[in-house]
JSON list of C-alpha atoms in Angstrom, two decimals:
[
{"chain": "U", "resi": 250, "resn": "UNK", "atom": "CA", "xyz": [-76.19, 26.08, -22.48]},
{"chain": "U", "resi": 251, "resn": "UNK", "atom": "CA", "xyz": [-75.56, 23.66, -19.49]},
{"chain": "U", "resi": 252, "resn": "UNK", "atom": "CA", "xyz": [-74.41, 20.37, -20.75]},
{"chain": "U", "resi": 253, "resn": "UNK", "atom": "CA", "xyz": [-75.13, 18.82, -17.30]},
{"chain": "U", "resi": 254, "resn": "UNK", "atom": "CA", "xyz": [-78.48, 19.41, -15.78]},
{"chain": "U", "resi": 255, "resn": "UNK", "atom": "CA", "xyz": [-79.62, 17.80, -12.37]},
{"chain": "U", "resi": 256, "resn": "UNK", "atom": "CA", "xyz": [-83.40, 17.50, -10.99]},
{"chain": "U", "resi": 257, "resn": "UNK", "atom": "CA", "xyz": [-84.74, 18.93, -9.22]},
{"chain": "U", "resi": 258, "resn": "UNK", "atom": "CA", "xyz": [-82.69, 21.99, -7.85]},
{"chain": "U", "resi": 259, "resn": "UNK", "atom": "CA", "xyz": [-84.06, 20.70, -4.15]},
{"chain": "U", "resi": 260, "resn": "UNK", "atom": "CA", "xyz": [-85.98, 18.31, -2.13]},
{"chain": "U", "resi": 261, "resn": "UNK", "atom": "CA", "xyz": [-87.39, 18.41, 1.38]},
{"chain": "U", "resi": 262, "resn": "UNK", "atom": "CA", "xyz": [-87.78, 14.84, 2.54]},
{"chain": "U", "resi": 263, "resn": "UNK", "atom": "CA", "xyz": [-88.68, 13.30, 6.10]},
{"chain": "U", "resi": 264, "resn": "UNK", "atom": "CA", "xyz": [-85.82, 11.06, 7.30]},
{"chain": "U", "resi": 265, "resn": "UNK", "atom": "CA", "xyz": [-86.76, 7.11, 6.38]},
{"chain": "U", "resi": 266, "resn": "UNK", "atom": "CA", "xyz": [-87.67, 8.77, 3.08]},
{"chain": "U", "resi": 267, "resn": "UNK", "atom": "CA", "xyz": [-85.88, 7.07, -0.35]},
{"chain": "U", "resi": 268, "resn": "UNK", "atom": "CA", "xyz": [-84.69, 9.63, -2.66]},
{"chain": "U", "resi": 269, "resn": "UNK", "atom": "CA", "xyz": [-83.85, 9.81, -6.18]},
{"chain": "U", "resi": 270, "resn": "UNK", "atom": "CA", "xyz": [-81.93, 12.56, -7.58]},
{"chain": "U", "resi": 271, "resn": "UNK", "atom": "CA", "xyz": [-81.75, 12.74, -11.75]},
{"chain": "U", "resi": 272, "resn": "UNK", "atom": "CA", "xyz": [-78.71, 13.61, -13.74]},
{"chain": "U", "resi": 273, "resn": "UNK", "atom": "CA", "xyz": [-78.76, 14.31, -17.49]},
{"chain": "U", "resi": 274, "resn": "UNK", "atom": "CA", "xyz": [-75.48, 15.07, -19.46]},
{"chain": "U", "resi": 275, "resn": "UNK", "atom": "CA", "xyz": [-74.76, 15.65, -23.11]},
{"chain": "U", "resi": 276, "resn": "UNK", "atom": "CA", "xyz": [-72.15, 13.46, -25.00]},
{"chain": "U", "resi": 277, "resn": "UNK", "atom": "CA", "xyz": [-69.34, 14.24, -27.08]},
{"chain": "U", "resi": 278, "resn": "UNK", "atom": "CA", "xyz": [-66.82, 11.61, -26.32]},
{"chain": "U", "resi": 279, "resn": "UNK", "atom": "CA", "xyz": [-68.05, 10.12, -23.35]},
{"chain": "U", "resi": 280, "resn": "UNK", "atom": "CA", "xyz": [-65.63, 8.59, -20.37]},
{"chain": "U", "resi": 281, "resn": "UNK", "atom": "CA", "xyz": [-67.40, 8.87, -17.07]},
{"chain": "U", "resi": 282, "resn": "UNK", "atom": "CA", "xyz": [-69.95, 10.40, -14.52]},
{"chain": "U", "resi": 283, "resn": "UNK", "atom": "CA", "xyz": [-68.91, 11.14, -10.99]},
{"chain": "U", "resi": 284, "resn": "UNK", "atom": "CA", "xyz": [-71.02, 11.65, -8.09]},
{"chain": "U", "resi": 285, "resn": "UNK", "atom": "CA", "xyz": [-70.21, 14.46, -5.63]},
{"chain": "U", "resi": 286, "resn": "UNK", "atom": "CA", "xyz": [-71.24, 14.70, -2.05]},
{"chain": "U", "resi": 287, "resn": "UNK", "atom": "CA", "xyz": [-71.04, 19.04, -0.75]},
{"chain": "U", "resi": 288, "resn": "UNK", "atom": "CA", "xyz": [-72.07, 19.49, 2.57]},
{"chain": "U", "resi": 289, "resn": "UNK", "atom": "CA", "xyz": [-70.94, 22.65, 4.02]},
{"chain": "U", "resi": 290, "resn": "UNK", "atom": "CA", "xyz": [-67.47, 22.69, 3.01]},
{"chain": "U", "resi": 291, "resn": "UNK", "atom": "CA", "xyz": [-65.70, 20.86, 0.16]},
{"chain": "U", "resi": 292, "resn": "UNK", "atom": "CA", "xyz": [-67.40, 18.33, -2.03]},
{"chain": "U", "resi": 293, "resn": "UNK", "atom": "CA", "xyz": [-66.56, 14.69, -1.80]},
{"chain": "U", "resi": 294, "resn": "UNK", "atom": "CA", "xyz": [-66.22, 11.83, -4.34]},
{"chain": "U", "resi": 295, "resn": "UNK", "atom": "CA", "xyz": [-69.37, 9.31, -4.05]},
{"chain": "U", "resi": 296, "resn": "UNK", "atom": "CA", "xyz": [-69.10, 7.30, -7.35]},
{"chain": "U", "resi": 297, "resn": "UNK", "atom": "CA", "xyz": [-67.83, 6.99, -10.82]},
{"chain": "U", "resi": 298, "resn": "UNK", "atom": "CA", "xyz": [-69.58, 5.68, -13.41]},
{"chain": "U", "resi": 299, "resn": "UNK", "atom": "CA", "xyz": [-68.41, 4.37, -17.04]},
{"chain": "U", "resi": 300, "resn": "UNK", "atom": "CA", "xyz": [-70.86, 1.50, -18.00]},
{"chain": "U", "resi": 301, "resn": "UNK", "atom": "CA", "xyz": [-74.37, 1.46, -18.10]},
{"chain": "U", "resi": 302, "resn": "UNK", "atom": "CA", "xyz": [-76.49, -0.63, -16.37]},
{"chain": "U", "resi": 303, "resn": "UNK", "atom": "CA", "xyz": [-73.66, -1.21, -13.90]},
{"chain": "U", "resi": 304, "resn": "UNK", "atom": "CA", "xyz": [-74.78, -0.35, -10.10]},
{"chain": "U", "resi": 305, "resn": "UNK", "atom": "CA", "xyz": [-72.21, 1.34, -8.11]},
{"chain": "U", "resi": 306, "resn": "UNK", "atom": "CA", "xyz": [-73.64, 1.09, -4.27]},
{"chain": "U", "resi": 307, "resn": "UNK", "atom": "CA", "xyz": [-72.07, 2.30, -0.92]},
{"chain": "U", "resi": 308, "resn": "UNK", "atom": "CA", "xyz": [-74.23, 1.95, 2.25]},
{"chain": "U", "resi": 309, "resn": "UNK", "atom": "CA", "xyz": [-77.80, 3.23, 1.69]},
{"chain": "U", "resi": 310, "resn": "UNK", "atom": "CA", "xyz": [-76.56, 4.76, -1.53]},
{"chain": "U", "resi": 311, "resn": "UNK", "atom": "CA", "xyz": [-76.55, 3.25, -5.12]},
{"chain": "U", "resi": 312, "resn": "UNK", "atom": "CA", "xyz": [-76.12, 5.25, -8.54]},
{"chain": "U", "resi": 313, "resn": "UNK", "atom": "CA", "xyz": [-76.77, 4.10, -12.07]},
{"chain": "U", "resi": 314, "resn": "UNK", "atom": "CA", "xyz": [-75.78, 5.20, -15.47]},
{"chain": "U", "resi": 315, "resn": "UNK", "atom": "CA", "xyz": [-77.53, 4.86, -18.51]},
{"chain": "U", "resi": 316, "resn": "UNK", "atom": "CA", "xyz": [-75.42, 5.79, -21.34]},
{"chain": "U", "resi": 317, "resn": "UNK", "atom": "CA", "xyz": [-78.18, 5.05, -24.42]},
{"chain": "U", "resi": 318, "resn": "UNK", "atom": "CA", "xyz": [-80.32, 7.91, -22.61]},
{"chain": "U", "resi": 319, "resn": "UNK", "atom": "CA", "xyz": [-77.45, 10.16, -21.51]},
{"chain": "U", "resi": 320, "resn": "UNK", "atom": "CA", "xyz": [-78.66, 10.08, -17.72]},
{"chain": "U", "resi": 321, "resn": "UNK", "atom": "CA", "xyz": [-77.99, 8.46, -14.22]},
{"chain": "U", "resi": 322, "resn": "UNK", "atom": "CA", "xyz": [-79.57, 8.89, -10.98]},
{"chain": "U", "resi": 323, "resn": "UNK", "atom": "CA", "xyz": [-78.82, 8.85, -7.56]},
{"chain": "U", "resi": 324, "resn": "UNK", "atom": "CA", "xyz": [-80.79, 6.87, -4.78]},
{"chain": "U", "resi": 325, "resn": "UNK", "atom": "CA", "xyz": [-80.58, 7.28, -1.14]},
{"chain": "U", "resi": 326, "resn": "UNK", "atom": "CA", "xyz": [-82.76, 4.61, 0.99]},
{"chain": "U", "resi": 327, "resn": "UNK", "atom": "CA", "xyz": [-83.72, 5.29, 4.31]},
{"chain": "U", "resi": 328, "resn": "UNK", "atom": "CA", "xyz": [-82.51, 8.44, 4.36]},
{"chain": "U", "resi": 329, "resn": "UNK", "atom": "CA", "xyz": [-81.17, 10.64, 7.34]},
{"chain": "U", "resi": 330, "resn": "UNK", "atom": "CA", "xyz": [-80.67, 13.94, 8.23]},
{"chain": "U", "resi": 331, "resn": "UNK", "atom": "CA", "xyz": [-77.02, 13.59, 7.89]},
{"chain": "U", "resi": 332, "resn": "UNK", "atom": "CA", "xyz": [-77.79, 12.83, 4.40]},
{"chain": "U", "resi": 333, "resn": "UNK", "atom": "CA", "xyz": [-78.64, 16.72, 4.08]},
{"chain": "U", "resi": 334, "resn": "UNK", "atom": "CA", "xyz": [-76.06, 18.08, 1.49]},
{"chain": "U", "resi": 335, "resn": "UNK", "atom": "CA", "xyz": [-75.61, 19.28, -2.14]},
{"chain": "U", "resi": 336, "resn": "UNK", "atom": "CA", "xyz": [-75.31, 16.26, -4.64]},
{"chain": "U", "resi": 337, "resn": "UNK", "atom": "CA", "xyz": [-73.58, 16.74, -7.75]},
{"chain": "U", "resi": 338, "resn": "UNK", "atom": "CA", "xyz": [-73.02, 15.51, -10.52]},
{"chain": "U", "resi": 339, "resn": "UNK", "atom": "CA", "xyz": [-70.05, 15.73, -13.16]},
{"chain": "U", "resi": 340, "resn": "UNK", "atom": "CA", "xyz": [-69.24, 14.55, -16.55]},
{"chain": "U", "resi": 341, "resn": "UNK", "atom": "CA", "xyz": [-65.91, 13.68, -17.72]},
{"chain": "U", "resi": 342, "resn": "UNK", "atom": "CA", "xyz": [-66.18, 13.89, -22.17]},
{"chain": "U", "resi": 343, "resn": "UNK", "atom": "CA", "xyz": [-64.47, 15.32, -24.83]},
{"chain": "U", "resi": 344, "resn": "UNK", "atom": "CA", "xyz": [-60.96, 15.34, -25.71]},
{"chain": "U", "resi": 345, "resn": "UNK", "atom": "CA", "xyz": [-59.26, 15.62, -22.33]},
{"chain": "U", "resi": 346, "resn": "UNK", "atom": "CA", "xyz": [-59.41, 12.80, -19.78]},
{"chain": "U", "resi": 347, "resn": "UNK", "atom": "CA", "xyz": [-59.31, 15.72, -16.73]},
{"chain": "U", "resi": 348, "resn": "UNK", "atom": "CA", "xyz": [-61.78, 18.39, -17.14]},
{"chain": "U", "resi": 349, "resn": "UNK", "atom": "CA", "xyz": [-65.06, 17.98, -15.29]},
{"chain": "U", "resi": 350, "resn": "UNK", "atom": "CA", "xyz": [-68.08, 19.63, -15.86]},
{"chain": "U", "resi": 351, "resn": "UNK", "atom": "CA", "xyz": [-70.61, 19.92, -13.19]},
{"chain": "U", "resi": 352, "resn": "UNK", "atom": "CA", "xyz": [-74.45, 20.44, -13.04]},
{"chain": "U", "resi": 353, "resn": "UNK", "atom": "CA", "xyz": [-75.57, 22.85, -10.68]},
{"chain": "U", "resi": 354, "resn": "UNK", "atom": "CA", "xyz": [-76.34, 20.27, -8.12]},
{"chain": "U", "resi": 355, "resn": "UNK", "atom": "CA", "xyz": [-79.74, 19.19, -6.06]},
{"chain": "U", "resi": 356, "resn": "UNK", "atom": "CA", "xyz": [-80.10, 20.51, -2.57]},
{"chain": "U", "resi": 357, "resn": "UNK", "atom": "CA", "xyz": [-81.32, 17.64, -0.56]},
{"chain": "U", "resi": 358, "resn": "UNK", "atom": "CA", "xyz": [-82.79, 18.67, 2.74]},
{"chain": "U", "resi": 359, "resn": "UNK", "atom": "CA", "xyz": [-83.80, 15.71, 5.68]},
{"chain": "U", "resi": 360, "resn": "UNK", "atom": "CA", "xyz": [-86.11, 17.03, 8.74]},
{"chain": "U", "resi": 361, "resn": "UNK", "atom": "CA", "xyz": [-85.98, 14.66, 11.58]},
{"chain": "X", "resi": 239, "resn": "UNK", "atom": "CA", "xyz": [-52.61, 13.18, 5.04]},
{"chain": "X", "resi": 240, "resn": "UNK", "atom": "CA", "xyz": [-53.47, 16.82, 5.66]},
{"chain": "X", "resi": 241, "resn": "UNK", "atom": "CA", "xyz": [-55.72, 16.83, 2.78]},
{"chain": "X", "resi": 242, "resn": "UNK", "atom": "CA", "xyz": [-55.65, 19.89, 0.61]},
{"chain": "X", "resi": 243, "resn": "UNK", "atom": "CA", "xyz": [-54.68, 22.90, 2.44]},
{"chain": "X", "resi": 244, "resn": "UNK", "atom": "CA", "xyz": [-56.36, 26.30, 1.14]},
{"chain": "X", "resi": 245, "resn": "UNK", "atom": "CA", "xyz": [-55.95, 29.50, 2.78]},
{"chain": "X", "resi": 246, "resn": "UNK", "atom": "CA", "xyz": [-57.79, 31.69, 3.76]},
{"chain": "X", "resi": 247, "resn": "UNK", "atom": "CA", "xyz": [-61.09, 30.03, 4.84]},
{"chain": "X", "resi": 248, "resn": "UNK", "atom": "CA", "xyz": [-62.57, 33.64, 3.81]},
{"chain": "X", "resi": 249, "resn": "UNK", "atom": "CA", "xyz": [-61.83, 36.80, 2.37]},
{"chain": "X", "resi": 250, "resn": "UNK", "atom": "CA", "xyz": [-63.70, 40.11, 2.26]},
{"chain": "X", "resi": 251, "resn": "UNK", "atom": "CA", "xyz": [-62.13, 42.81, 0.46]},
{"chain": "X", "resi": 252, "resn": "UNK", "atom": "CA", "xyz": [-63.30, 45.90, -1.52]},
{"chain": "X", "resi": 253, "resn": "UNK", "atom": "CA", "xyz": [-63.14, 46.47, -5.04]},
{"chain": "X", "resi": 254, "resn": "UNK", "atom": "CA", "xyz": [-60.14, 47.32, -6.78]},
{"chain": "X", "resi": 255, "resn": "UNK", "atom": "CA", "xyz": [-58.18, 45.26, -3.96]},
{"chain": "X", "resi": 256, "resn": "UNK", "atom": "CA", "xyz": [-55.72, 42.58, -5.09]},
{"chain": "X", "resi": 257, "resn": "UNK", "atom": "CA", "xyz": [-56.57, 38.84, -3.68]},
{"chain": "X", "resi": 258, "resn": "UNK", "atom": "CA", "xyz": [-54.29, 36.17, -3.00]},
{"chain": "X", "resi": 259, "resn": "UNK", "atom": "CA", "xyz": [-55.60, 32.66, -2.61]},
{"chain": "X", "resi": 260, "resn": "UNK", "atom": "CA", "xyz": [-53.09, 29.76, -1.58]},
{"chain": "X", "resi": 261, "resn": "UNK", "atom": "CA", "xyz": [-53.82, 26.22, -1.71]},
{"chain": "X", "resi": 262, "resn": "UNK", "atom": "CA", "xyz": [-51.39, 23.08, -0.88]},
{"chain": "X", "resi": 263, "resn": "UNK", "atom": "CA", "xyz": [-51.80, 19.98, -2.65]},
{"chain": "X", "resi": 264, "resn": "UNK", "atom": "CA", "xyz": [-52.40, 16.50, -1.45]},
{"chain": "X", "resi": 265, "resn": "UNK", "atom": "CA", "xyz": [-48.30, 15.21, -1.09]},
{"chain": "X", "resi": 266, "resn": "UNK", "atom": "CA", "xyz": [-47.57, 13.51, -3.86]},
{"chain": "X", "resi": 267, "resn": "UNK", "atom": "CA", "xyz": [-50.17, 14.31, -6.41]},
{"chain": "X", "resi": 268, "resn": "UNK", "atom": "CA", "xyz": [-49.32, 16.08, -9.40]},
{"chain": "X", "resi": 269, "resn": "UNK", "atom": "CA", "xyz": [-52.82, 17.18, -10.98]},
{"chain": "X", "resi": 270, "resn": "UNK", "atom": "CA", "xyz": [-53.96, 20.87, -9.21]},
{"chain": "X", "resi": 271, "resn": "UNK", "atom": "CA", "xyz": [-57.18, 22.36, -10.23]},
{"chain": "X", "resi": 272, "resn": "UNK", "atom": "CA", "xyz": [-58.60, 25.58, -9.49]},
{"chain": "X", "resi": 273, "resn": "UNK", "atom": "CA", "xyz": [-62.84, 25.97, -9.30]},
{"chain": "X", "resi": 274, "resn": "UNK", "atom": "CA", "xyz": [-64.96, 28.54, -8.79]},
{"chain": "X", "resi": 275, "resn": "UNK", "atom": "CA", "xyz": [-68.56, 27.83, -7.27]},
{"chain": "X", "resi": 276, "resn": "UNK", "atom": "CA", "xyz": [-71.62, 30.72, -7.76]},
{"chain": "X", "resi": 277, "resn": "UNK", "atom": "CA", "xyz": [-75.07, 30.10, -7.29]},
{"chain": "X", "resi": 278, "resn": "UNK", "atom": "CA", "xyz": [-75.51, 30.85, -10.58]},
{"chain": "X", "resi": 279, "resn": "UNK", "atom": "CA", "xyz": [-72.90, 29.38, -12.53]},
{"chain": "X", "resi": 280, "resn": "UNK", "atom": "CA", "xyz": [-72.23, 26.17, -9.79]},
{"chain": "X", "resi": 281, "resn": "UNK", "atom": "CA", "xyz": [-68.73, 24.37, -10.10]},
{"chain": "X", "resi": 282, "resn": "UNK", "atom": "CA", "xyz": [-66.62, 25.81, -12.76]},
{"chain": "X", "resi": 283, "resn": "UNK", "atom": "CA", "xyz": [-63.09, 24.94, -14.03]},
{"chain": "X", "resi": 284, "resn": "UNK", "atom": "CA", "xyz": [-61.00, 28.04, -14.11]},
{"chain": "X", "resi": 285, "resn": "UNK", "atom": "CA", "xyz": [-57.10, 26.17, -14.53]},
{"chain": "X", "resi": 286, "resn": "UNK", "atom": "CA", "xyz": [-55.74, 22.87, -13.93]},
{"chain": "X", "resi": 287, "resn": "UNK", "atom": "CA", "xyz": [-52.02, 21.97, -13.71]},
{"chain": "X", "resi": 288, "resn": "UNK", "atom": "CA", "xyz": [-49.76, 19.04, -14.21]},
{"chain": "X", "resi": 289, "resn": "UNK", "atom": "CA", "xyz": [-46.56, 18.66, -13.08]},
{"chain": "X", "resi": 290, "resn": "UNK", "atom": "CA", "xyz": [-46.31, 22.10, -11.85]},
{"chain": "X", "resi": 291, "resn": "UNK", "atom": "CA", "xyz": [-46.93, 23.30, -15.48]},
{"chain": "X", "resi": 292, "resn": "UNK", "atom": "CA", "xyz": [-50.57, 25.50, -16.38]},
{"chain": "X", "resi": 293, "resn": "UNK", "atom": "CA", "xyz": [-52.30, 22.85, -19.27]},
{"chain": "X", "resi": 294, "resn": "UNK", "atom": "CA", "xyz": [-56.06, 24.18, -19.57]},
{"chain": "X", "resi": 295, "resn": "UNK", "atom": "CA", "xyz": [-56.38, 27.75, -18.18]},
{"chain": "X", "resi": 296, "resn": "UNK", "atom": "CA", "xyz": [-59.57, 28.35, -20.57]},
{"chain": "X", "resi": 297, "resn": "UNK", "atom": "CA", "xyz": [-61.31, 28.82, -17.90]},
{"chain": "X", "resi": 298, "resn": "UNK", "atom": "CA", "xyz": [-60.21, 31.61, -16.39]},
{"chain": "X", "resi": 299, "resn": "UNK", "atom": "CA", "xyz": [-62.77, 34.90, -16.48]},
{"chain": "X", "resi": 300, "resn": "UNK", "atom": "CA", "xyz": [-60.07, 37.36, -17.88]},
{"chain": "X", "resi": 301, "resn": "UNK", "atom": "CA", "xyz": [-56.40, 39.28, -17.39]},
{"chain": "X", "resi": 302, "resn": "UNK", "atom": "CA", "xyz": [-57.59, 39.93, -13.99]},
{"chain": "X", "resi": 303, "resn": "UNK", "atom": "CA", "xyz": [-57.17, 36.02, -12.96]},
{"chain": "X", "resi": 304, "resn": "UNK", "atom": "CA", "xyz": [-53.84, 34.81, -12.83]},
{"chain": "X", "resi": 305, "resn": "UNK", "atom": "CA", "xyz": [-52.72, 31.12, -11.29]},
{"chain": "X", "resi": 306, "resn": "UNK", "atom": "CA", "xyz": [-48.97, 30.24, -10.43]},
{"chain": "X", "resi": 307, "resn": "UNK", "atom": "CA", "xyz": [-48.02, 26.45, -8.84]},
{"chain": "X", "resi": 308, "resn": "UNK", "atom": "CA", "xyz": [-44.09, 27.36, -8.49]},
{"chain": "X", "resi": 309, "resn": "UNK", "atom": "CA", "xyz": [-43.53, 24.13, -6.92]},
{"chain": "X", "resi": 310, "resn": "UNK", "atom": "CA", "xyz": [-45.36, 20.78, -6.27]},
{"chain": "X", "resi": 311, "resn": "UNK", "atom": "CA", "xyz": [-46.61, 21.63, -3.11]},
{"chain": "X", "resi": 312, "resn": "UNK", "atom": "CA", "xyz": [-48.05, 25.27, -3.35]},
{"chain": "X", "resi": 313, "resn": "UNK", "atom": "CA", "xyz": [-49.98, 27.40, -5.74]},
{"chain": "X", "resi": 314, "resn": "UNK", "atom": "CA", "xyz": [-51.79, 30.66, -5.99]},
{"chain": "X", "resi": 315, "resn": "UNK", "atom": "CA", "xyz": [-54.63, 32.12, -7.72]},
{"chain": "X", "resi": 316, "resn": "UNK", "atom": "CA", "xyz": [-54.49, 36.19, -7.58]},
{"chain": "X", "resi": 317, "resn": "UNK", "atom": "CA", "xyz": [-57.10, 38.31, -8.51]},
{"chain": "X", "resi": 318, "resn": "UNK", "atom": "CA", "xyz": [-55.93, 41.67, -9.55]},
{"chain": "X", "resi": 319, "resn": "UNK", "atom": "CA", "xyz": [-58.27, 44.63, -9.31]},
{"chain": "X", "resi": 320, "resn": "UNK", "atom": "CA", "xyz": [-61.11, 42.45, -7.71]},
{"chain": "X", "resi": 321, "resn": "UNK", "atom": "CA", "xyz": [-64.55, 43.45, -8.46]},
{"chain": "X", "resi": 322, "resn": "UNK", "atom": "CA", "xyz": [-68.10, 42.46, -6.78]},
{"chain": "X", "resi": 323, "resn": "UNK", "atom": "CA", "xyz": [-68.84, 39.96, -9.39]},
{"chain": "X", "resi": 324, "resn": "UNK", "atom": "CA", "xyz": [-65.81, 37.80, -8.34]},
{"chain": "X", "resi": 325, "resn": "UNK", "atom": "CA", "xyz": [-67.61, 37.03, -5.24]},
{"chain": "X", "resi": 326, "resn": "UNK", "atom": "CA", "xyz": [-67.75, 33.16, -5.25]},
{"chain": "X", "resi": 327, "resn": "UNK", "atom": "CA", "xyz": [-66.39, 30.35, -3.01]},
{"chain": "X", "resi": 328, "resn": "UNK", "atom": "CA", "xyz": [-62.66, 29.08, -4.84]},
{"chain": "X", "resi": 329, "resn": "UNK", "atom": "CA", "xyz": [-62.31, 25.28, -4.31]},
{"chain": "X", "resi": 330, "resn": "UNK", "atom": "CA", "xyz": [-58.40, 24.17, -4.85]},
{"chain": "X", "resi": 331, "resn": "UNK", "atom": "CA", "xyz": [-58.36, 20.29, -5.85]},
{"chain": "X", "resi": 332, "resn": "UNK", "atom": "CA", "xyz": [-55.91, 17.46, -6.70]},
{"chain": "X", "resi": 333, "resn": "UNK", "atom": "CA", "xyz": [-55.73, 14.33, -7.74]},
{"chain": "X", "resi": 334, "resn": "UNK", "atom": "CA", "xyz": [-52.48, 11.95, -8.09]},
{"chain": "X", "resi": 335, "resn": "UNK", "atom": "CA", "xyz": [-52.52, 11.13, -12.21]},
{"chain": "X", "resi": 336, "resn": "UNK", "atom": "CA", "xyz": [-54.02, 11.49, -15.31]},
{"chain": "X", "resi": 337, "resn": "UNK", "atom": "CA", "xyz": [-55.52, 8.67, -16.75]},
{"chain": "X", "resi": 338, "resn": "UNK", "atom": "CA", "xyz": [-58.94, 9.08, -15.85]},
{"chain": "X", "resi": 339, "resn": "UNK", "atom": "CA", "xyz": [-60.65, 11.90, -13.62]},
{"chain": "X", "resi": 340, "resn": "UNK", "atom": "CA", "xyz": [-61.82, 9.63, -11.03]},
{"chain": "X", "resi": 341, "resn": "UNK", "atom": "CA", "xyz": [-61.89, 11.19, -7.63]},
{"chain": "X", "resi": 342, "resn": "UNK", "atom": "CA", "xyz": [-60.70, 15.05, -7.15]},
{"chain": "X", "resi": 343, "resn": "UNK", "atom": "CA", "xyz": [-59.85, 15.53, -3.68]},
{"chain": "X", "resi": 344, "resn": "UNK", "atom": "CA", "xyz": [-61.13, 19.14, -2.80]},
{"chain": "X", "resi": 345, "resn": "UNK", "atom": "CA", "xyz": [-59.96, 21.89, 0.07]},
{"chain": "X", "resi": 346, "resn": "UNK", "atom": "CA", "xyz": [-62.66, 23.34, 1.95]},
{"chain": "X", "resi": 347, "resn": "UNK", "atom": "CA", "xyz": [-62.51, 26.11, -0.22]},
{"chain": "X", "resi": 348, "resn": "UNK", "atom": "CA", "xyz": [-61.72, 30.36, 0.10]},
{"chain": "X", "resi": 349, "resn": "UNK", "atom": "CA", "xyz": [-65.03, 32.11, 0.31]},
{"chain": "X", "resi": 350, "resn": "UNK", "atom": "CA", "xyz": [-64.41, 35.53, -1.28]},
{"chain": "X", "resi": 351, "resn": "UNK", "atom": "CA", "xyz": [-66.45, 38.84, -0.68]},
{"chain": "X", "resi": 352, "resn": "UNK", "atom": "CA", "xyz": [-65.86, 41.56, -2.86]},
{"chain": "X", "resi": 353, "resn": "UNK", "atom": "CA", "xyz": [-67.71, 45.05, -1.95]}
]
């Protein structure tokens, strides 16, 4: 049973595109939500998010958390093909403070 | 900074074989985590340590998995006999405290074949 589940698996999108990528989580204890970036090697921190409503934006991307409906999404503007990567998401809950769980990610593809 | 160190990039062995995956940690943080990433599964928690000490190793398939960190700057994660279904790419990760997860700073990762 995954407890974080991402939409959709993946997207094909023409650069100049804006993208939204979904994120649903369960709760038991809520702390935070952390976007990941993976492109072909090791995934990298985008975001963390503990307050809903709250935007978190870097560049031409912007996340949002909305903890009454146990989701956040993603949005890339204007995107590029550099842009092209896994995105994942992770929930922090429970009893400890260090144990992530992930969804299975979206794989976002950009054509030129 | 280096970043985390893992070693090596990739691994192809045959079943039965005993693996050895190394991974140095950021200097000076004191959280190490050990993932495995499938297709099927995605990103999964197999052990995290603090202060050199195993906390959560729940994660961890079975006896065949073990995970050492003898010191602050180097740990292992040995699979012993290796089978197919171990086939995965093994993402080593630290991060410099406790208090909230925040931002896991990941190796590129050991990408393991098993025949």
């Amino acid at each position: 049973e995954d407890k974080v589940v991402q939409s959709p698996l993946s997207l094909v999108v023409h650069e100049g595109d804006t993208v939204t990528l979904n994120c649903s989580y369960e709760v038991t204890n809520f702390r935070s939500l952390l976007w990941y970036k993976q492109e072909k090697k090791a995934p990298t921190f985008l975001f963390m998010l503990t307050s809903s409503g709250i935007e978190k934006k870097s560049g031409r991307l912007s996340s949002i958390l909305d903890k009454k409906e146990l989701f956040s999404i993603l949005n890339i503007t204007a995107t590029q093909t550099g842009d092209s990567a896994i995105y994942l998401c992770a929930e922090n809950s429970g009893g400890s403070n260090y144990k992530l769980t992930f969804g299975k990610g979206t794989l976002l593809t950009v054509n030129p | 900074d280096a970043g985390v160190i893992q070693s090596p990039r990739h691994e192809v062995t045959e079943m039965g074989q005993e693996v050895t995956l190394r991974c140095k940690p950021i200097s000076g943080h004191n959280s190490l985590f050990w993932y495995r990433q499938t297709m099927m599964r995605g990103l999964e928690l197999l052990i995290y340590f603090n202060n050199n000490v195993p906390i959560d190793d729940s994660g961890m398939p079975e006896d065949r998995f073990s995970a050492k960190m003898p010191n602050a700057s180097f740990s292992t994660l040995k699979i012993q006999p290796s089978e197919p279904r171990d086939s995965a790419v093994y993402f080593c990760a630290s991060k410099p405290g406790l208090q909230k997860p925040g931002e896991l700073f990941f190796g590129e990762g050991s990408r393991l074949t098993v025949l």
